[in-house]
Amino acid sequence: MPRATLPGMSRTRVVVVGAGFGGVAATIELARHGLTDVNVLEAAPEIGGTWLYNTYPGAACDVPSHLYSFSYAQRRDWTRLCSPQAEILDYLRGVARDHGVLEKVVCSTRVSSCAWDDDTATWTVTAEDGRTWEAEALIVATGQLNQPSIPRIEGLDDVAGHSFHSARWDHAHDLTGRRVAVIGSGASAAQFVPEIAKQVAHLTVFQRTANWFLPRRNRRYPGWVRAAVRHVPGLQAYRRAFVFHYAEALTASIRHPRTIGRVLALRSAAFMRLQLRDPEVRRKAWPDYTFGCKRVLFSSTYLPALQRPNVELVTEPIARFVPDGVRTVDGRVHAVDTVIWATGFATTRFMFPMEIRGSGGIELEKVWADGPHAHLGMTVPGFPSMFLMYGPNTNTSGGSIIFYLEQQAAYARQALQAMRARGASSVVVREDVEAASDAALQARFPGTAWLACDSWYRDRTGRVVTNWPGYMSEYKRATDRFDPAEYEFA
């Protein structure tokens, strides 16, 4: 017997948690196939996900925009090859508006728990303010890059200045003439360091690990290029296909580090030698690990910025913070009045600390105690009618996550259609299927660059839990068709 709707509870067919690219992709896919009874719950005051929060100077995508966009919503007036944050956010807002997503989004709603009821075959989704939603299916689209990570370093509260994370940039804090410490030297730092180095009095970049770089001169398109993209038939499709295959080649270099990877590593090394004229900075900024093991960065401005007179690259580990700044293990105190954390995200935490309980009250966090895992990155045994967007092992080292999200949205939609066609109340992946697919997936990592060093792709056990071990084309073949034989219908 269906459970009565409680006061303050809303009933809907599907609840989507998160209104970034993943949540928008899922909502559009469902609506295009007649499933319009959907609520999208978003913690932020508006949609956008990572592109809403990451507003640091120079923020941009490192994947060309004609691939980092929905296949069914191709924009032909991008201003650059790799679009800046504001342009990407504007694109996502426009797509959401044009496809009727905005009216389904409930903003400023942080979900605290999702619980499955075996008796009623429904999910109850509860927000921190006590509001609840009851749904037949749950799509978790919180992504991998949504929780800023700040390492625990002794004495942080002792610093006399101001501090913030790059993913929560404090635009009210004027950096002009300040002594700034940047903790971290990854993808975000590579974009904002060249920008702020022009205005600060002194910039100290604290680097734990050097990076491999490839060039990216992201100039504005000249008028004739923009006109050609808008008016020449087939040009946009050709460019999209070209970038797709170029990205697959980058993945090939990671899968085959001793052959294809060596070629790209030589190209990267030649580029970096040209950029690093200062021998001491070159020594510090040169990576000592296999090309592709960590995220390869695209920038033609970061390495030159490290050689500015007002910039210092520090590789000695930080011992602690002191009132005057940062003390490194060699005893030196680096005077700073502003600390910017460029330390990335808690990539292996996924949707936690949000609580998710499945059949029989099992907790997802306990199921994942030895590392996150899901069939095709989307479905977990014991959690009926739940689908993950950008879940375990669906990150890409060389391609566009938007491509993966489209595939996942279509797969979840097919699963719900199969459930409805059978008159079933739930659909859940078989435990043996998920275990076998996870084992096969992990077996593909040995011999690749992904296992050649430690990185944010791996959890505390050493398992690669974020990245897909193959190509975009392989993921497409694996997810194009939902296979009912791999699932149980109640």
Short mmCIF file of C-alpha atoms in Angstrom, two decimals:
data_model
loop_
_atom_site.label_atom_id
_atom_site.label_comp_id
_atom_site.label_asym_id
_atom_site.label_seq_id
_atom_site.Cartn_x
_atom_site.Cartn_y
_atom_site.Cartn_z
CA MET A 1 0.00 0.00 0.00
CA PRO A 2 1.47 3.41 -0.92
CA ARG A 3 2.62 5.45 2.03
CA ALA A 4 0.62 8.59 2.73
CA THR A 5 2.36 11.85 1.94
CA LEU A 6 3.45 13.48 5.19
CA PRO A 7 2.99 17.20 5.88
CA GLY A 8 5.83 19.11 4.24
CA MET A 9 6.68 16.20 1.93
CA SER A 10 6.61 16.60 -1.85
CA ARG A 11 6.04 13.58 -4.13
CA THR A 12 7.80 13.27 -7.46
CA ARG A 13 8.93 10.51 -9.79
CA VAL A 14 12.60 11.46 -9.75
CA VAL A 15 14.78 13.56 -7.48
CA VAL A 16 18.06 14.82 -8.91
CA VAL A 17 20.62 16.06 -6.39
CA GLY A 18 22.84 18.71 -7.94
CA ALA A 19 22.29 21.27 -10.71
CA GLY A 20 25.66 21.37 -12.40
CA PHE A 21 26.29 19.89 -15.84
CA GLY A 22 25.38 16.40 -14.59
CA GLY A 23 22.06 17.34 -13.02
CA VAL A 24 21.08 19.45 -16.02
CA ALA A 25 22.02 16.63 -18.43
CA ALA A 26 19.93 14.09 -16.52
CA THR A 27 16.89 16.37 -16.28
CA ILE A 28 16.97 17.20 -20.00
CA GLU A 29 17.33 13.54 -20.99
CA LEU A 30 14.38 12.49 -18.85
CA ALA A 31 12.19 15.30 -20.17
CA ARG A 32 13.04 14.52 -23.80
CA HIS A 33 11.55 11.05 -23.24
CA GLY A 34 8.42 12.14 -21.43
CA LEU A 35 9.63 11.87 -17.83
CA THR A 36 8.94 15.38 -16.63
CA ASP A 37 7.95 14.81 -13.00
CA VAL A 38 11.39 15.72 -11.69
CA ASN A 39 12.72 17.90 -8.87
CA VAL A 40 16.33 19.08 -8.95
CA LEU A 41 17.72 20.01 -5.54
CA GLU A 42 20.68 22.37 -5.52
CA ALA A 43 22.63 23.54 -2.46
CA ALA A 44 23.80 26.75 -4.14
CA PRO A 45 21.60 29.79 -4.75
CA GLU A 46 21.59 29.04 -8.49
CA ILE A 47 22.63 26.36 -10.97
CA GLY A 48 26.15 25.90 -12.28
CA GLY A 49 28.01 23.52 -9.99
CA THR A 50 31.77 23.88 -10.26
CA TRP A 51 31.39 26.67 -12.82
CA LEU A 52 29.35 28.71 -10.36
CA TYR A 53 31.88 28.43 -7.54
CA ASN A 54 35.22 28.58 -9.37
CA THR A 55 35.43 32.27 -10.20
CA TYR A 56 39.15 32.79 -9.56
CA PRO A 57 41.07 35.02 -11.99
CA GLY A 58 41.80 33.19 -15.22
CA ALA A 59 39.31 30.36 -14.52
CA ALA A 60 38.64 28.50 -17.76
CA CYS A 61 38.15 25.01 -19.12
CA ASP A 62 41.17 23.16 -20.49
CA VAL A 63 38.99 21.19 -22.95
CA PRO A 64 37.97 22.99 -26.17
CA SER A 65 34.43 24.28 -25.86
CA HIS A 66 33.05 22.57 -28.96
CA LEU A 67 33.69 19.26 -27.13
CA TYR A 68 33.07 20.55 -23.61
CA SER A 69 29.39 21.13 -24.40
CA PHE A 70 26.26 19.10 -25.02
CA SER A 71 26.06 17.40 -28.40
CA TYR A 72 22.47 18.59 -28.81
CA ALA A 73 23.21 22.18 -27.80
CA GLN A 74 26.20 23.21 -29.89
CA ARG A 75 27.06 26.88 -29.45
CA ARG A 76 28.70 28.50 -32.46
CA ASP A 77 29.77 31.80 -30.92
CA TRP A 78 32.41 30.76 -28.37
CA THR A 79 34.94 33.56 -28.04
CA ARG A 80 37.94 31.26 -27.48
CA LEU A 81 39.05 27.68 -28.01
CA CYS A 82 38.81 27.00 -24.25
CA SER A 83 36.12 29.19 -22.77
CA PRO A 84 36.45 31.17 -19.53
CA GLN A 85 34.27 30.41 -16.50
CA ALA A 86 31.68 33.13 -17.06
CA GLU A 87 31.07 32.00 -20.64
CA ILE A 88 30.64 28.35 -19.62
CA LEU A 89 28.24 29.29 -16.83
CA ASP A 90 26.26 31.45 -19.24
CA TYR A 91 26.10 28.51 -21.68
CA LEU A 92 24.82 26.11 -19.00
CA ARG A 93 22.20 28.61 -17.83
CA GLY A 94 21.05 29.07 -21.41
CA VAL A 95 20.76 25.35 -22.08
CA ALA A 96 18.86 24.84 -18.81
CA ARG A 97 16.49 27.68 -19.68
CA ASP A 98 15.90 26.51 -23.24
CA HIS A 99 15.10 22.95 -22.10
CA GLY A 100 12.79 23.87 -19.24
CA VAL A 101 15.14 22.79 -16.46
CA LEU A 102 15.11 25.98 -14.41
CA GLU A 103 11.50 25.60 -13.25
CA LYS A 104 12.35 22.17 -11.84
CA VAL A 105 15.29 23.39 -9.73
CA VAL A 106 14.90 24.07 -6.01
CA CYS A 107 17.91 26.18 -5.07
CA SER A 108 19.49 26.86 -1.66
CA THR A 109 18.55 23.31 -0.68
CA ARG A 110 21.38 21.24 0.76
CA VAL A 111 20.46 17.56 0.95
CA SER A 112 21.50 15.86 4.18
CA SER A 113 20.18 12.33 3.60
CA CYS A 114 18.57 9.98 1.08
CA ALA A 115 16.88 6.84 2.41
CA TRP A 116 15.28 3.95 0.52
CA ASP A 117 12.10 2.34 1.92
CA ASP A 118 11.74 -1.32 0.91
CA ASP A 119 8.04 -1.41 1.78
CA THR A 120 7.00 1.53 -0.39
CA ALA A 121 9.83 1.25 -2.93
CA THR A 122 10.56 4.97 -2.67
CA TRP A 123 13.40 7.27 -1.79
CA THR A 124 12.94 9.92 0.89
CA VAL A 125 15.28 12.83 0.31
CA THR A 126 15.73 15.17 3.25
CA ALA A 127 17.22 18.66 3.19
CA GLU A 128 19.11 20.25 6.08
CA ASP A 129 16.16 22.55 6.77
CA GLY A 130 13.83 19.57 7.25
CA ARG A 131 12.00 19.64 3.91
CA THR A 132 11.53 16.22 2.32
CA TRP A 133 10.81 14.78 -1.11
CA GLU A 134 9.56 11.28 -1.89
CA ALA A 135 10.55 9.77 -5.22
CA GLU A 136 10.60 6.53 -7.19
CA ALA A 137 14.16 7.14 -8.34
CA LEU A 138 17.21 9.08 -7.21
CA ILE A 139 19.93 10.59 -9.40
CA VAL A 140 22.96 11.85 -7.49
CA ALA A 141 24.77 14.46 -9.56
CA THR A 142 27.10 16.01 -6.99
CA GLY A 143 30.20 15.17 -9.03
CA GLN A 144 33.83 14.69 -8.05
CA LEU A 145 35.07 18.29 -7.98
CA ASN A 146 32.69 19.97 -5.58
CA GLN A 147 34.23 19.82 -2.08
CA PRO A 148 37.29 22.07 -1.58
CA SER A 149 40.11 20.29 0.22
CA ILE A 150 42.33 22.12 2.71
CA PRO A 151 45.13 20.11 4.32
CA ARG A 152 45.64 20.25 8.05
CA ILE A 153 48.76 22.29 8.71
CA GLU A 154 49.64 23.37 12.20
CA GLY A 155 49.23 27.02 13.14
CA LEU A 156 46.80 28.16 10.44
CA ASP A 157 44.85 30.19 13.00
CA ASP A 158 48.08 32.00 13.93
CA VAL A 159 48.45 33.74 10.56
CA ALA A 160 47.77 37.44 10.95
CA GLY A 161 46.41 37.81 7.42
CA HIS A 162 43.52 36.48 5.36
CA SER A 163 43.01 33.06 3.74
CA PHE A 164 40.58 31.44 1.31
CA HIS A 165 40.35 28.49 -1.12
CA SER A 166 40.65 29.14 -4.84
CA ALA A 167 37.25 27.48 -5.39
CA ARG A 168 35.69 30.05 -3.04
CA TRP A 169 37.59 33.10 -4.23
CA ASP A 170 37.21 36.21 -2.05
CA HIS A 171 36.80 38.96 -4.63
CA ALA A 172 36.35 41.54 -1.87
CA HIS A 173 39.94 40.98 -0.78
CA ASP A 174 42.14 43.21 -2.92
CA LEU A 175 45.48 41.53 -3.65
CA THR A 176 47.15 44.67 -4.94
CA GLY A 177 50.47 45.20 -3.21
CA ARG A 178 50.08 42.20 -0.91
CA ARG A 179 52.47 39.39 -0.03
CA VAL A 180 50.58 36.29 -1.11
CA ALA A 181 51.21 32.61 -0.50
CA VAL A 182 49.68 30.10 -2.90
CA ILE A 183 49.57 26.63 -1.36
CA GLY A 184 49.47 24.16 -4.25
CA SER A 185 50.52 24.21 -7.88
CA GLY A 186 47.90 22.18 -9.75
CA ALA A 187 45.33 23.02 -12.41
CA SER A 188 43.71 25.96 -10.61
CA ALA A 189 47.02 27.56 -9.63
CA ALA A 190 48.25 27.21 -13.21
CA GLN A 191 45.39 29.47 -14.27
CA PHE A 192 45.28 32.11 -11.54
CA VAL A 193 48.99 32.47 -10.63
CA PRO A 194 49.83 34.24 -13.93
CA GLU A 195 46.91 36.61 -13.33
CA ILE A 196 47.57 37.62 -9.74
CA ALA A 197 51.36 37.74 -10.20
CA LYS A 198 50.79 40.98 -12.13
CA GLN A 199 49.22 42.77 -9.17
CA VAL A 200 50.72 41.40 -5.94
CA ALA A 201 53.87 42.81 -4.32
CA HIS A 202 55.29 39.33 -3.85
CA LEU A 203 53.98 35.87 -4.61
CA THR A 204 55.29 32.68 -3.01
CA VAL A 205 54.10 29.46 -4.65
CA PHE A 206 54.47 26.41 -2.40
CA GLN A 207 54.77 23.36 -4.62
CA ARG A 208 54.54 19.77 -3.43
CA THR A 209 54.61 18.18 -6.87
CA ALA A 210 55.73 19.58 -10.21
CA ASN A 211 53.57 19.18 -13.32
CA TRP A 212 53.94 18.18 -16.93
CA PHE A 213 52.76 20.99 -19.23
CA LEU A 214 51.60 21.23 -22.81
CA PRO A 215 51.07 24.59 -24.58
CA ARG A 216 47.82 26.50 -24.62
CA ARG A 217 47.60 29.98 -26.08
CA ASN A 218 43.96 30.71 -25.48
CA ARG A 219 43.60 33.90 -27.49
CA ARG A 220 40.25 35.28 -28.63
CA TYR A 221 39.10 33.97 -31.98
CA PRO A 222 39.56 36.46 -34.82
CA GLY A 223 36.38 37.52 -36.56
CA TRP A 224 36.91 35.33 -39.62
CA VAL A 225 37.18 32.17 -37.49
CA ARG A 226 33.96 32.95 -35.63
CA ALA A 227 32.21 33.70 -38.90
CA ALA A 228 33.41 30.43 -40.44
CA VAL A 229 32.19 28.39 -37.47
CA ARG A 230 28.77 30.05 -37.68
CA HIS A 231 28.28 29.80 -41.42
CA VAL A 232 30.36 26.98 -42.96
CA PRO A 233 28.27 23.77 -43.00
CA GLY A 234 29.90 20.86 -41.20
CA LEU A 235 32.83 22.86 -39.81
CA GLN A 236 31.66 22.70 -36.20
CA ALA A 237 31.05 18.94 -36.45
CA TYR A 238 34.51 18.43 -37.96
CA ARG A 239 36.19 20.46 -35.22
CA ARG A 240 34.31 18.52 -32.54
CA ALA A 241 35.34 15.19 -34.07
CA PHE A 242 38.96 16.34 -34.40
CA VAL A 243 39.19 17.34 -30.72
CA PHE A 244 37.47 14.09 -29.71
CA HIS A 245 40.17 12.03 -31.42
CA TYR A 246 42.95 14.30 -30.16
CA ALA A 247 41.67 13.71 -26.62
CA GLU A 248 41.60 9.97 -27.24
CA ALA A 249 45.26 10.21 -28.26
CA LEU A 250 46.08 11.83 -24.91
CA THR A 251 44.36 8.93 -23.16
CA ALA A 252 46.39 6.54 -25.34
CA SER A 253 49.58 8.17 -24.07
CA ILE A 254 48.52 7.40 -20.50
CA ARG A 255 47.51 3.85 -21.32
CA HIS A 256 50.78 3.23 -23.15
CA PRO A 257 53.42 5.27 -21.29
CA ARG A 258 56.43 3.52 -22.86
CA THR A 259 55.44 4.17 -26.44
CA ILE A 260 52.82 6.82 -27.20
CA GLY A 261 53.35 8.38 -23.78
CA ARG A 262 57.06 8.78 -24.43
CA VAL A 263 56.34 10.78 -27.60
CA LEU A 264 54.06 13.22 -25.78
CA ALA A 265 56.48 13.40 -22.84
CA LEU A 266 59.24 14.48 -25.23
CA ARG A 267 56.96 17.13 -26.69
CA SER A 268 56.08 18.36 -23.20
CA ALA A 269 59.75 18.41 -22.13
CA ALA A 270 60.76 20.42 -25.20
CA PHE A 271 58.01 22.95 -24.54
CA MET A 272 58.91 23.25 -20.85
CA ARG A 273 62.62 23.75 -21.60
CA LEU A 274 61.76 26.63 -23.90
CA GLN A 275 59.61 28.21 -21.21
CA LEU A 276 61.92 27.64 -18.23
CA ARG A 277 64.91 29.86 -18.94
CA ASP A 278 65.93 30.19 -15.28
CA PRO A 279 67.91 27.04 -14.41
CA GLU A 280 66.98 27.11 -10.72
CA VAL A 281 63.27 27.49 -11.41
CA ARG A 282 63.57 24.78 -14.06
CA ARG A 283 65.11 22.42 -11.50
CA LYS A 284 62.28 23.02 -9.05
CA ALA A 285 59.44 22.97 -11.59
CA TRP A 286 60.56 19.83 -13.42
CA PRO A 287 58.39 16.72 -12.78
CA ASP A 288 60.08 13.52 -11.59
CA TYR A 289 57.32 11.05 -12.47
CA THR A 290 55.86 9.38 -15.56
CA PHE A 291 54.02 11.65 -17.98
CA GLY A 292 50.26 11.24 -17.48
CA CYS A 293 50.41 9.77 -13.99
CA LYS A 294 49.00 13.02 -12.65
CA ARG A 295 46.83 15.46 -14.53
CA VAL A 296 48.71 17.00 -17.47
CA LEU A 297 48.26 20.78 -17.46
CA PHE A 298 47.78 23.07 -20.45
CA SER A 299 49.27 26.54 -20.04
CA SER A 300 51.67 28.82 -21.87
CA THR A 301 51.70 31.45 -19.11
CA TYR A 302 52.25 29.61 -15.79
CA LEU A 303 55.94 28.66 -16.13
CA PRO A 304 56.95 32.15 -17.32
CA ALA A 305 55.05 33.61 -14.34
CA LEU A 306 57.21 31.61 -11.94
CA GLN A 307 60.25 33.47 -13.30
CA ARG A 308 58.94 36.97 -12.61
CA PRO A 309 61.08 39.04 -10.19
CA ASN A 310 58.25 39.16 -7.63
CA VAL A 311 57.52 35.42 -7.69
CA GLU A 312 59.29 32.62 -5.81
CA LEU A 313 58.74 28.90 -6.23
CA VAL A 314 59.29 27.02 -2.96
CA THR A 315 59.60 23.23 -2.89
CA GLU A 316 60.58 22.74 0.75
CA PRO A 317 57.62 21.26 2.68
CA ILE A 318 55.64 23.54 4.97
CA ALA A 319 56.34 22.93 8.66
CA ARG A 320 53.68 25.22 10.09
CA PHE A 321 52.09 28.64 9.91
CA VAL A 322 53.41 31.41 12.15
CA PRO A 323 52.07 34.94 12.78
CA ASP A 324 54.38 36.40 10.13
CA GLY A 325 53.63 33.83 7.47
CA VAL A 326 54.75 30.33 6.54
CA ARG A 327 57.68 28.40 8.00
CA THR A 328 59.18 25.64 5.88
CA VAL A 329 61.10 22.63 7.20
CA ASP A 330 64.43 24.35 6.50
CA GLY A 331 63.52 26.89 9.18
CA ARG A 332 62.93 29.77 6.79
CA VAL A 333 59.91 32.02 7.41
CA HIS A 334 58.20 33.30 4.27
CA ALA A 335 56.44 36.56 5.09
CA VAL A 336 52.88 36.63 3.77
CA ASP A 337 49.65 38.44 4.62
CA THR A 338 47.30 36.41 2.37
CA VAL A 339 47.06 32.64 1.95
CA ILE A 340 45.30 31.16 -1.09
CA TRP A 341 44.66 27.43 -0.98
CA ALA A 342 45.03 25.84 -4.41
CA THR A 343 44.80 22.34 -2.99
CA GLY A 344 42.00 20.97 -5.12
CA PHE A 345 39.05 18.90 -4.03
CA ALA A 346 38.16 15.86 -1.96
CA THR A 347 37.77 13.88 -5.18
CA THR A 348 37.31 10.45 -3.60
CA ARG A 349 34.56 11.62 -1.22
CA PHE A 350 31.96 12.01 -3.99
CA MET A 351 28.58 12.90 -2.37
CA PHE A 352 29.65 12.48 1.27
CA PRO A 353 29.02 13.68 3.97
CA MET A 354 25.47 13.37 2.60
CA GLU A 355 24.06 10.15 4.06
CA ILE A 356 22.66 7.56 1.66
CA ARG A 357 20.91 4.45 2.95
CA GLY A 358 19.76 1.71 0.64
CA SER A 359 17.80 -1.53 0.97
CA GLY A 360 17.61 -2.75 4.56
CA GLY A 361 19.16 0.50 5.75
CA ILE A 362 22.67 -0.26 4.45
CA GLU A 363 24.91 2.81 4.34
CA LEU A 364 26.72 3.66 1.14
CA GLU A 365 29.69 5.01 3.08
CA LYS A 366 30.15 1.60 4.71
CA VAL A 367 29.67 -0.24 1.43
CA TRP A 368 32.45 1.97 0.04
CA ALA A 369 34.72 1.61 3.08
CA ASP A 370 37.39 -0.06 0.92
CA GLY A 371 36.97 2.37 -1.95
CA PRO A 372 34.10 3.68 -4.08
CA HIS A 373 32.86 1.40 -6.86
CA ALA A 374 29.82 1.22 -9.11
CA HIS A 375 28.78 -0.63 -12.26
CA LEU A 376 29.84 1.62 -15.14
CA GLY A 377 30.27 4.30 -12.49
CA MET A 378 26.50 4.59 -12.07
CA THR A 379 24.75 1.81 -10.12
CA VAL A 380 25.51 0.12 -6.79
CA PRO A 381 24.07 -3.19 -5.51
CA GLY A 382 21.67 -2.68 -2.63
CA PHE A 383 20.67 0.82 -3.72
CA PRO A 384 17.56 0.38 -5.90
CA SER A 385 16.64 2.95 -8.53
CA MET A 386 19.69 5.09 -7.70
CA PHE A 387 22.00 6.40 -10.41
CA LEU A 388 25.23 8.32 -10.05
CA MET A 389 26.39 11.03 -12.45
CA TYR A 390 30.18 11.47 -12.61
CA GLY A 391 30.49 8.59 -10.15
CA PRO A 392 33.45 6.29 -9.44
CA ASN A 393 35.82 5.69 -12.35
CA THR A 394 34.09 8.02 -14.79
CA ASN A 395 36.55 10.91 -14.72
CA THR A 396 38.51 11.47 -17.90
CA SER A 397 42.21 12.23 -18.21
CA GLY A 398 42.02 13.29 -21.82
CA GLY A 399 38.45 13.93 -22.90
CA SER A 400 35.29 15.82 -21.96
CA ILE A 401 33.25 14.91 -18.90
CA ILE A 402 30.19 16.30 -20.71
CA PHE A 403 30.45 13.34 -23.11
CA TYR A 404 30.34 10.93 -20.16
CA LEU A 405 27.44 12.77 -18.54
CA GLU A 406 25.33 12.50 -21.69
CA GLN A 407 25.97 8.76 -21.77
CA GLN A 408 25.08 8.37 -18.10
CA ALA A 409 21.88 10.39 -18.41
CA ALA A 410 20.72 8.23 -21.34
CA TYR A 411 21.61 5.03 -19.46
CA ALA A 412 19.64 6.06 -16.36
CA ARG A 413 16.69 7.02 -18.55
CA GLN A 414 16.74 3.62 -20.26
CA ALA A 415 16.80 1.89 -16.88
CA LEU A 416 13.74 3.79 -15.71
CA GLN A 417 11.96 3.04 -18.98
CA ALA A 418 12.75 -0.67 -18.56
CA MET A 419 11.39 -0.54 -15.02
CA ARG A 420 8.17 1.07 -16.19
CA ALA A 421 7.79 -1.37 -19.12
CA ARG A 422 7.90 -4.27 -16.67
CA GLY A 423 5.49 -2.67 -14.24
CA ALA A 424 8.26 -2.88 -11.64
CA SER A 425 8.69 -0.58 -8.67
CA SER A 426 12.49 -0.66 -8.59
CA VAL A 427 15.59 -1.61 -10.56
CA VAL A 428 18.93 -2.53 -8.99
CA VAL A 429 22.19 -3.85 -10.43
CA ARG A 430 23.04 -7.47 -9.59
CA GLU A 431 25.84 -7.84 -7.07
CA ASP A 432 27.75 -10.35 -9.20
CA VAL A 433 27.55 -8.06 -12.22
CA GLU A 434 28.90 -5.06 -10.35
CA ALA A 435 31.68 -7.08 -8.71
CA ALA A 436 32.77 -8.52 -12.05
CA SER A 437 32.71 -5.16 -13.84
CA ASP A 438 34.71 -3.51 -11.05
CA ALA A 439 37.31 -6.30 -11.11
CA ALA A 440 37.61 -6.05 -14.89
CA LEU A 441 37.92 -2.27 -14.69
CA GLN A 442 40.67 -2.35 -12.05
CA ALA A 443 42.55 -5.00 -14.03
CA ARG A 444 43.04 -2.48 -16.83
CA PHE A 445 45.15 -0.07 -14.75
CA PRO A 446 48.40 -2.08 -14.29
CA GLY A 447 50.99 -1.05 -16.85
CA THR A 448 49.42 2.38 -17.37
CA ALA A 449 50.76 5.75 -16.21
CA TRP A 450 47.88 6.02 -13.72
CA LEU A 451 49.66 3.60 -11.38
CA ALA A 452 53.14 5.07 -11.84
CA CYS A 453 52.82 7.48 -8.91
CA ASP A 454 50.43 8.71 -6.26
CA SER A 455 47.71 11.15 -7.34
CA TRP A 456 44.24 12.44 -6.54
CA TYR A 457 42.92 9.73 -8.85
CA ARG A 458 43.62 7.13 -6.12
CA ASP A 459 42.14 6.57 -2.66
CA ARG A 460 44.01 5.74 0.54
CA THR A 461 44.25 2.06 -0.49
CA GLY A 462 45.93 2.92 -3.78
CA ARG A 463 42.95 2.01 -5.97
CA VAL A 464 42.21 4.35 -8.85
CA VAL A 465 38.64 5.33 -7.99
CA THR A 466 38.07 8.47 -10.05
CA ASN A 467 39.20 7.70 -13.61
CA TRP A 468 37.88 5.55 -16.43
CA PRO A 469 40.77 3.30 -17.56
CA GLY A 470 40.03 3.56 -21.25
CA TYR A 471 38.71 5.76 -24.01
CA MET A 472 35.56 7.80 -24.42
CA SER A 473 34.58 5.57 -27.34
CA GLU A 474 34.83 2.50 -25.08
CA TYR A 475 32.63 4.08 -22.45
CA LYS A 476 30.09 4.89 -25.14
CA ARG A 477 29.98 1.28 -26.31
CA ALA A 478 29.62 0.05 -22.72
CA THR A 479 26.76 2.42 -21.87
CA ASP A 480 24.89 2.90 -25.14
CA ARG A 481 22.42 0.15 -24.32
CA PHE A 482 20.99 -0.66 -20.91
CA ASP A 483 21.09 -4.43 -20.42
CA PRO A 484 18.13 -5.62 -18.30
CA ALA A 485 19.86 -8.98 -17.70
CA GLU A 486 22.39 -7.20 -15.49
CA TYR A 487 19.63 -5.91 -13.20
CA GLU A 488 16.91 -7.14 -10.90
CA PHE A 489 13.39 -5.70 -11.09
CA ALA A 490 11.10 -5.80 -8.06
#
